[in-house]
mmCIF file with all atom_site columns, C-alpha atoms in Angstrom:
data_model
loop_
_atom_site.group_PDB
_atom_site.id
_atom_site.type_symbol
_atom_site.label_atom_id
_atom_site.label_alt_id
_atom_site.label_comp_id
_atom_site.label_asym_id
_atom_site.label_entity_id
_atom_site.label_seq_id
_atom_site.pdbx_PDB_ins_code
_atom_site.Cartn_x
_atom_site.Cartn_y
_atom_site.Cartn_z
_atom_site.occupancy
_atom_site.B_iso_or_equiv
_atom_site.pdbx_formal_charge
_atom_site.auth_seq_id
_atom_site.auth_comp_id
_atom_site.auth_asym_id
_atom_site.auth_atom_id
_atom_site.pdbx_PDB_model_num
ATOM 1   C CA . MET U 1 1   ? 0.030   -41.294 -11.252 1.00 87.00 ? 65  MET U CA 1
ATOM 2   C CA . ALA U 1 2   ? 0.507   -39.112 -8.192  1.00 95.00 ? 66  ALA U CA 1
ATOM 3   C CA . ASP U 1 3   ? -0.387  -40.362 -4.737  1.00 97.00 ? 67  ASP U CA 1
ATOM 4   C CA . ILE U 1 4   ? -2.669  -38.093 -2.712  1.00 98.00 ? 68  ILE U CA 1
ATOM 5   C CA . ILE U 1 5   ? -1.865  -38.098 1.002   1.00 98.00 ? 69  ILE U CA 1
ATOM 6   C CA . ARG U 1 6   ? -3.050  -36.201 4.039   1.00 98.00 ? 70  ARG U CA 1
ATOM 7   C CA . ALA U 1 7   ? -0.089  -34.432 5.598   1.00 98.00 ? 71  ALA U CA 1
ATOM 8   C CA . HIS U 1 8   ? 0.581   -35.289 9.232   1.00 96.00 ? 72  HIS U CA 1
ATOM 9   C CA . ASP U 1 9   ? 3.013   -33.864 11.773  1.00 95.00 ? 73  ASP U CA 1
ATOM 10  C CA . ASP U 1 10  ? 6.052   -35.515 10.175  1.00 96.00 ? 74  ASP U CA 1
ATOM 11  C CA . ASP U 1 11  ? 5.171   -34.092 6.734   1.00 96.00 ? 75  ASP U CA 1
ATOM 12  C CA . TRP U 1 12  ? 5.535   -30.397 7.630   1.00 97.00 ? 76  TRP U CA 1
ATOM 13  C CA . SER U 1 13  ? 8.766   -30.044 5.625   1.00 97.00 ? 77  SER U CA 1
ATOM 14  C CA . LEU U 1 14  ? 7.021   -31.347 2.487   1.00 97.00 ? 78  LEU U CA 1
ATOM 15  C CA . VAL U 1 15  ? 4.202   -28.857 3.041   1.00 97.00 ? 79  VAL U CA 1
ATOM 16  C CA . ARG U 1 16  ? 6.760   -26.066 3.453   1.00 97.00 ? 80  ARG U CA 1
ATOM 17  C CA . GLU U 1 17  ? 8.664   -27.137 0.327   1.00 97.00 ? 81  GLU U CA 1
ATOM 18  C CA . ILE U 1 18  ? 5.665   -27.188 -2.010  1.00 97.00 ? 82  ILE U CA 1
ATOM 19  C CA . ARG U 1 19  ? 3.994   -24.139 -0.435  1.00 97.00 ? 83  ARG U CA 1
ATOM 20  C CA . LEU U 1 20  ? 7.120   -22.012 -0.914  1.00 97.00 ? 84  LEU U CA 1
ATOM 21  C CA . ARG U 1 21  ? 7.459   -23.322 -4.470  1.00 97.00 ? 85  ARG U CA 1
ATOM 22  C CA . SER U 1 22  ? 3.865   -22.304 -5.160  1.00 96.00 ? 86  SER U CA 1
ATOM 23  C CA . LEU U 1 23  ? 4.474   -18.792 -3.817  1.00 96.00 ? 87  LEU U CA 1
ATOM 24  C CA . SER U 1 24  ? 7.652   -18.342 -5.876  1.00 96.00 ? 88  SER U CA 1
ATOM 25  C CA . THR U 1 25  ? 6.129   -19.764 -9.075  1.00 95.00 ? 89  THR U CA 1
ATOM 26  C CA . ASP U 1 26  ? 2.708   -18.070 -8.972  1.00 91.00 ? 90  ASP U CA 1
ATOM 27  C CA . PRO U 1 27  ? 3.035   -15.143 -6.533  1.00 86.00 ? 91  PRO U CA 1
ATOM 28  C CA . SER U 1 28  ? -0.129  -13.330 -7.625  1.00 82.00 ? 92  SER U CA 1
ATOM 29  C CA . ALA U 1 29  ? -2.330  -16.399 -7.047  1.00 86.00 ? 93  ALA U CA 1
ATOM 30  C CA . PHE U 1 30  ? -2.240  -16.160 -3.268  1.00 86.00 ? 94  PHE U CA 1
ATOM 31  C CA . GLY U 1 31  ? -2.995  -13.660 -0.534  1.00 80.00 ? 95  GLY U CA 1
ATOM 32  C CA . GLN U 1 32  ? 0.483   -14.258 0.918   1.00 87.00 ? 96  GLN U CA 1
ATOM 33  C CA . SER U 1 33  ? 4.018   -13.869 -0.367  1.00 91.00 ? 97  SER U CA 1
ATOM 34  C CA . TRP U 1 34  ? 7.154   -15.997 -0.565  1.00 95.00 ? 98  TRP U CA 1
ATOM 35  C CA . GLU U 1 35  ? 9.025   -13.171 1.150   1.00 95.00 ? 99  GLU U CA 1
ATOM 36  C CA . LYS U 1 36  ? 6.814   -13.526 4.229   1.00 94.00 ? 100 LYS U CA 1
ATOM 37  C CA . GLU U 1 37  ? 6.309   -17.281 4.427   1.00 95.00 ? 101 GLU U CA 1
ATOM 38  C CA . SER U 1 38  ? 9.946   -18.135 3.687   1.00 95.00 ? 102 SER U CA 1
ATOM 39  C CA . THR U 1 39  ? 10.871  -16.507 7.018   1.00 96.00 ? 103 THR U CA 1
ATOM 40  C CA . TYR U 1 40  ? 8.596   -18.773 9.068   1.00 97.00 ? 104 TYR U CA 1
ATOM 41  C CA . GLU U 1 41  ? 10.369  -20.882 11.677  1.00 98.00 ? 105 GLU U CA 1
ATOM 42  C CA . ASP U 1 42  ? 10.011  -24.658 11.506  1.00 97.00 ? 106 ASP U CA 1
ATOM 43  C CA . SER U 1 43  ? 7.649   -24.498 14.493  1.00 97.00 ? 107 SER U CA 1
ATOM 44  C CA . VAL U 1 44  ? 5.249   -22.283 12.489  1.00 97.00 ? 108 VAL U CA 1
ATOM 45  C CA . TRP U 1 45  ? 5.131   -24.827 9.669   1.00 97.00 ? 109 TRP U CA 1
ATOM 46  C CA . GLN U 1 46  ? 4.543   -27.618 12.170  1.00 97.00 ? 110 GLN U CA 1
ATOM 47  C CA . GLN U 1 47  ? 1.686   -25.634 13.707  1.00 97.00 ? 111 GLN U CA 1
ATOM 48  C CA . ARG U 1 48  ? 0.175   -24.925 10.281  1.00 97.00 ? 112 ARG U CA 1
ATOM 49  C CA . VAL U 1 49  ? 0.077   -28.653 9.514   1.00 97.00 ? 113 VAL U CA 1
ATOM 50  C CA . ARG U 1 50  ? -1.648  -29.327 12.851  1.00 97.00 ? 114 ARG U CA 1
ATOM 51  C CA . GLU U 1 51  ? -4.244  -26.554 12.413  1.00 97.00 ? 115 GLU U CA 1
ATOM 52  C CA . ALA U 1 52  ? -5.502  -27.463 8.922   1.00 98.00 ? 116 ALA U CA 1
ATOM 53  C CA . ALA U 1 53  ? -6.061  -30.492 6.766   1.00 98.00 ? 117 ALA U CA 1
ATOM 54  C CA . TRP U 1 54  ? -3.240  -30.375 4.200   1.00 98.00 ? 118 TRP U CA 1
ATOM 55  C CA . PHE U 1 55  ? -3.278  -32.760 1.257   1.00 98.00 ? 119 PHE U CA 1
ATOM 56  C CA . LEU U 1 56  ? -0.264  -33.360 -0.953  1.00 98.00 ? 120 LEU U CA 1
ATOM 57  C CA . ALA U 1 57  ? 0.160   -34.951 -4.347  1.00 98.00 ? 121 ALA U CA 1
ATOM 58  C CA . LEU U 1 58  ? 3.411   -36.912 -4.435  1.00 97.00 ? 122 LEU U CA 1
ATOM 59  C CA . GLU U 1 59  ? 5.199   -38.264 -7.473  1.00 95.00 ? 123 GLU U CA 1
ATOM 60  C CA . SER U 1 60  ? 8.126   -40.544 -6.648  1.00 94.00 ? 124 SER U CA 1
ATOM 61  C CA . GLY U 1 61  ? 7.919   -39.241 -3.092  1.00 92.00 ? 125 GLY U CA 1
ATOM 62  C CA . GLN U 1 62  ? 8.278   -35.597 -4.132  1.00 94.00 ? 126 GLN U CA 1
ATOM 63  C CA . PRO U 1 63  ? 5.465   -33.051 -3.652  1.00 96.00 ? 127 PRO U CA 1
ATOM 64  C CA . VAL U 1 64  ? 3.990   -31.691 -6.907  1.00 97.00 ? 128 VAL U CA 1
ATOM 65  C CA . ALA U 1 65  ? 0.753   -30.163 -5.591  1.00 98.00 ? 129 ALA U CA 1
ATOM 66  C CA . LEU U 1 66  ? -1.050  -29.219 -2.413  1.00 98.00 ? 130 LEU U CA 1
ATOM 67  C CA . VAL U 1 67  ? -4.253  -27.911 -0.925  1.00 98.00 ? 131 VAL U CA 1
ATOM 68  C CA . ALA U 1 68  ? -5.331  -27.032 2.589   1.00 98.00 ? 132 ALA U CA 1
ATOM 69  C CA . ALA U 1 69  ? -8.753  -26.938 4.189   1.00 98.00 ? 133 ALA U CA 1
ATOM 70  C CA . ARG U 1 70  ? -9.939  -25.705 7.534   1.00 97.00 ? 134 ARG U CA 1
ATOM 71  C CA . HIS U 1 71  ? -12.814 -24.254 9.468   1.00 97.00 ? 135 HIS U CA 1
ATOM 72  C CA . GLU U 1 72  ? -12.356 -20.521 9.855   1.00 95.00 ? 136 GLU U CA 1
ATOM 73  C CA . GLU U 1 73  ? -13.521 -19.175 13.223  1.00 94.00 ? 137 GLU U CA 1
ATOM 74  C CA . ASP U 1 74  ? -15.689 -16.493 11.604  1.00 93.00 ? 138 ASP U CA 1
ATOM 75  C CA . SER U 1 75  ? -17.464 -18.986 9.329   1.00 95.00 ? 139 SER U CA 1
ATOM 76  C CA . PRO U 1 76  ? -20.617 -21.026 9.991   1.00 96.00 ? 140 PRO U CA 1
ATOM 77  C CA . ALA U 1 77  ? -20.037 -24.359 11.725  1.00 96.00 ? 141 ALA U CA 1
ATOM 78  C CA . SER U 1 78  ? -21.160 -26.208 8.580   1.00 97.00 ? 142 SER U CA 1
ATOM 79  C CA . GLU U 1 79  ? -18.602 -24.518 6.311   1.00 98.00 ? 143 GLU U CA 1
ATOM 80  C CA . ARG U 1 80  ? -15.006 -25.484 5.531   1.00 98.00 ? 144 ARG U CA 1
ATOM 81  C CA . GLU U 1 81  ? -12.672 -23.364 3.413   1.00 98.00 ? 145 GLU U CA 1
ATOM 82  C CA . LEU U 1 82  ? -10.434 -24.727 0.674   1.00 98.00 ? 146 LEU U CA 1
ATOM 83  C CA . GLN U 1 83  ? -7.131  -22.809 0.694   1.00 97.00 ? 147 GLN U CA 1
ATOM 84  C CA . ALA U 1 84  ? -3.712  -22.718 -0.930  1.00 95.00 ? 148 ALA U CA 1
ATOM 85  C CA . MET U 1 85  ? -4.567  -24.970 -3.912  1.00 97.00 ? 149 MET U CA 1
ATOM 86  C CA . TRP U 1 86  ? -1.595  -25.230 -6.235  1.00 97.00 ? 150 TRP U CA 1
ATOM 87  C CA . VAL U 1 87  ? -0.333  -27.720 -8.834  1.00 97.00 ? 151 VAL U CA 1
ATOM 88  C CA . SER U 1 88  ? 3.185   -27.473 -10.249 1.00 97.00 ? 152 SER U CA 1
ATOM 89  C CA . PRO U 1 89  ? 3.212   -26.413 -13.914 1.00 96.00 ? 153 PRO U CA 1
ATOM 90  C CA . SER U 1 90  ? 4.573   -29.784 -15.064 1.00 94.00 ? 154 SER U CA 1
ATOM 91  C CA . SER U 1 91  ? 1.650   -31.601 -13.390 1.00 95.00 ? 155 SER U CA 1
ATOM 92  C CA . ARG U 1 92  ? -1.199  -29.340 -14.482 1.00 95.00 ? 156 ARG U CA 1
ATOM 93  C CA . ASN U 1 93  ? -4.038  -30.732 -16.594 1.00 93.00 ? 157 ASN U CA 1
ATOM 94  C CA . SER U 1 94  ? -3.380  -34.197 -15.203 1.00 95.00 ? 158 SER U CA 1
ATOM 95  C CA . GLY U 1 95  ? -6.400  -34.450 -12.907 1.00 96.00 ? 159 GLY U CA 1
ATOM 96  C CA . ILE U 1 96  ? -4.389  -33.797 -9.727  1.00 97.00 ? 160 ILE U CA 1
ATOM 97  C CA . ALA U 1 97  ? -6.369  -30.653 -8.822  1.00 97.00 ? 161 ALA U CA 1
ATOM 98  C CA . GLN U 1 98  ? -9.622  -32.612 -9.065  1.00 97.00 ? 162 GLN U CA 1
ATOM 99  C CA . ARG U 1 99  ? -8.218  -35.401 -6.898  1.00 98.00 ? 163 ARG U CA 1
ATOM 100 C CA . LEU U 1 100 ? -6.994  -32.915 -4.286  1.00 98.00 ? 164 LEU U CA 1
ATOM 101 C CA . ALA U 1 101 ? -10.404 -31.227 -4.263  1.00 98.00 ? 165 ALA U CA 1
ATOM 102 C CA . GLU U 1 102 ? -12.105 -34.599 -3.783  1.00 98.00 ? 166 GLU U CA 1
ATOM 103 C CA . ALA U 1 103 ? -9.836  -35.248 -0.786  1.00 98.00 ? 167 ALA U CA 1
ATOM 104 C CA . VAL U 1 104 ? -10.959 -31.909 0.675   1.00 98.00 ? 168 VAL U CA 1
ATOM 105 C CA . PHE U 1 105 ? -14.645 -32.672 -0.003  1.00 98.00 ? 169 PHE U CA 1
ATOM 106 C CA . THR U 1 106 ? -14.354 -36.058 1.705   1.00 98.00 ? 170 THR U CA 1
ATOM 107 C CA . TRP U 1 107 ? -12.504 -34.589 4.692   1.00 98.00 ? 171 TRP U CA 1
ATOM 108 C CA . ALA U 1 108 ? -14.977 -31.696 4.998   1.00 98.00 ? 172 ALA U CA 1
ATOM 109 C CA . GLN U 1 109 ? -17.969 -34.020 4.924   1.00 98.00 ? 173 GLN U CA 1
ATOM 110 C CA . GLU U 1 110 ? -16.382 -36.296 7.541   1.00 98.00 ? 174 GLU U CA 1
ATOM 111 C CA . ASP U 1 111 ? -15.695 -33.161 9.622   1.00 97.00 ? 175 ASP U CA 1
ATOM 112 C CA . GLY U 1 112 ? -19.414 -32.289 9.616   1.00 97.00 ? 176 GLY U CA 1
ATOM 113 C CA . ALA U 1 113 ? -19.468 -29.686 6.854   1.00 98.00 ? 177 ALA U CA 1
ATOM 114 C CA . THR U 1 114 ? -22.239 -29.277 4.307   1.00 98.00 ? 178 THR U CA 1
ATOM 115 C CA . THR U 1 115 ? -20.443 -26.609 2.245   1.00 98.00 ? 179 THR U CA 1
ATOM 116 C CA . VAL U 1 116 ? -16.914 -25.897 1.026   1.00 98.00 ? 180 VAL U CA 1
ATOM 117 C CA . THR U 1 117 ? -15.964 -22.326 0.177   1.00 98.00 ? 181 THR U CA 1
ATOM 118 C CA . LEU U 1 118 ? -12.886 -20.644 -1.249  1.00 98.00 ? 182 LEU U CA 1
ATOM 119 C CA . TYR U 1 119 ? -11.576 -17.267 -2.343  1.00 95.00 ? 183 TYR U CA 1
ATOM 120 C CA . VAL U 1 120 ? -9.980  -16.692 -5.734  1.00 94.00 ? 184 VAL U CA 1
ATOM 121 C CA . GLY U 1 121 ? -8.349  -13.622 -7.215  1.00 89.00 ? 185 GLY U CA 1
ATOM 122 C CA . PRO U 1 122 ? -10.486 -11.571 -9.613  1.00 89.00 ? 186 PRO U CA 1
ATOM 123 C CA . THR U 1 123 ? -8.031  -11.955 -12.503 1.00 87.00 ? 187 THR U CA 1
ATOM 124 C CA . ASN U 1 124 ? -7.218  -15.630 -11.922 1.00 90.00 ? 188 ASN U CA 1
ATOM 125 C CA . THR U 1 125 ? -9.646  -16.871 -14.560 1.00 92.00 ? 189 THR U CA 1
ATOM 126 C CA . THR U 1 126 ? -7.854  -20.209 -14.949 1.00 93.00 ? 190 THR U CA 1
ATOM 127 C CA . ALA U 1 127 ? -8.461  -21.046 -11.287 1.00 94.00 ? 191 ALA U CA 1
ATOM 128 C CA . GLN U 1 128 ? -12.020 -19.718 -11.469 1.00 96.00 ? 192 GLN U CA 1
ATOM 129 C CA . SER U 1 129 ? -12.723 -22.065 -14.392 1.00 96.00 ? 193 SER U CA 1
ATOM 130 C CA . LEU U 1 130 ? -11.219 -25.005 -12.521 1.00 96.00 ? 194 LEU U CA 1
ATOM 131 C CA . TYR U 1 131 ? -13.338 -24.293 -9.451  1.00 97.00 ? 195 TYR U CA 1
ATOM 132 C CA . GLU U 1 132 ? -16.479 -23.946 -11.571 1.00 98.00 ? 196 GLU U CA 1
ATOM 133 C CA . SER U 1 133 ? -15.725 -27.346 -13.136 1.00 97.00 ? 197 SER U CA 1
ATOM 134 C CA . LEU U 1 134 ? -15.583 -28.734 -9.581  1.00 97.00 ? 198 LEU U CA 1
ATOM 135 C CA . GLY U 1 135 ? -19.071 -27.413 -8.827  1.00 98.00 ? 199 GLY U CA 1
ATOM 136 C CA . PHE U 1 136 ? -18.217 -24.112 -7.127  1.00 98.00 ? 200 PHE U CA 1
ATOM 137 C CA . THR U 1 137 ? -20.339 -21.045 -7.871  1.00 98.00 ? 201 THR U CA 1
ATOM 138 C CA . ASP U 1 138 ? -19.757 -17.365 -7.183  1.00 97.00 ? 202 ASP U CA 1
ATOM 139 C CA . THR U 1 139 ? -21.564 -16.329 -3.988  1.00 97.00 ? 203 THR U CA 1
ATOM 140 C CA . GLY U 1 140 ? -21.411 -12.627 -4.836  1.00 94.00 ? 204 GLY U CA 1
ATOM 141 C CA . GLU U 1 141 ? -19.411 -11.979 -1.658  1.00 92.00 ? 205 GLU U CA 1
ATOM 142 C CA . ARG U 1 142 ? -16.000 -10.298 -2.005  1.00 90.00 ? 206 ARG U CA 1
ATOM 143 C CA . TRP U 1 143 ? -12.883 -10.068 0.151   1.00 84.00 ? 207 TRP U CA 1
ATOM 144 C CA . GLU U 1 144 ? -10.991 -6.827  -0.238  1.00 78.00 ? 208 GLU U CA 1
ATOM 145 C CA . ILE U 1 145 ? -7.329  -7.772  0.072   1.00 73.00 ? 209 ILE U CA 1
ATOM 146 C CA . VAL U 1 146 ? -6.348  -4.115  -0.209  1.00 66.00 ? 210 VAL U CA 1
ATOM 147 C CA . ASP U 1 147 ? -8.664  -1.647  1.520   1.00 68.00 ? 211 ASP U CA 1
ATOM 148 C CA . ASP U 1 148 ? -10.763 0.475   -0.827  1.00 66.00 ? 212 ASP U CA 1
ATOM 149 C CA . ASP U 1 149 ? -9.772  -1.533  -3.936  1.00 65.00 ? 213 ASP U CA 1
ATOM 150 C CA . PRO U 1 150 ? -13.017 -3.199  -5.090  1.00 60.00 ? 214 PRO U CA 1
ATOM 151 C CA . ASP U 1 151 ? -11.391 -4.138  -8.419  1.00 62.00 ? 215 ASP U CA 1
ATOM 152 C CA . GLY U 1 152 ? -8.860  -6.227  -6.512  1.00 73.00 ? 216 GLY U CA 1
ATOM 153 C CA . ALA U 1 153 ? -11.452 -7.934  -4.318  1.00 87.00 ? 217 ALA U CA 1
ATOM 154 C CA . TRP U 1 154 ? -11.293 -11.719 -4.314  1.00 90.00 ? 218 TRP U CA 1
ATOM 155 C CA . LEU U 1 155 ? -14.419 -13.708 -5.237  1.00 94.00 ? 219 LEU U CA 1
ATOM 156 C CA . LYS U 1 156 ? -15.961 -16.063 -2.709  1.00 96.00 ? 220 LYS U CA 1
ATOM 157 C CA . MET U 1 157 ? -17.093 -19.316 -4.288  1.00 98.00 ? 221 MET U CA 1
ATOM 158 C CA . SER U 1 158 ? -19.129 -22.078 -2.659  1.00 98.00 ? 222 SER U CA 1
ATOM 159 C CA . ARG U 1 159 ? -19.931 -25.738 -3.307  1.00 98.00 ? 223 ARG U CA 1
ATOM 160 C CA . PRO U 1 160 ? -22.484 -27.840 -1.436  1.00 98.00 ? 224 PRO U CA 1
ATOM 161 C CA . LEU U 1 161 ? -21.402 -31.308 -0.339  1.00 98.00 ? 225 LEU U CA 1
#
């Protein structure tokens, strides 16, 4: 069974490793690309770990999944956003995604949040189903990744704590 840990300053290289693997394995699942994030300096990765709550699933010390959560400046004070959720294909359907989400819910509640939100691509029905099973519902709000492309707009989902 994988261990779920909160990444701290010394874990930035593990975050980088699994994040880049997620972007190369499932490039359409994220609003970023491997081409962009693979060019980040070590100091950027270190800053990213400091500015968000990153949780990793480790098997035999190696990262197999991750999720991040943070308070976005343009969001209500009571809201935290789940971001960058990814589980390696060999570890999917093992309960790791649920355990990572629970870590985010616990952190968010301890951080004063009453709601966790996320954005998911309109064609990523597998992720949408997972999030629904975790108690998230579609808010009806959309985020247009590409201007004037409503069909490509990501769904905002929300879950009360």
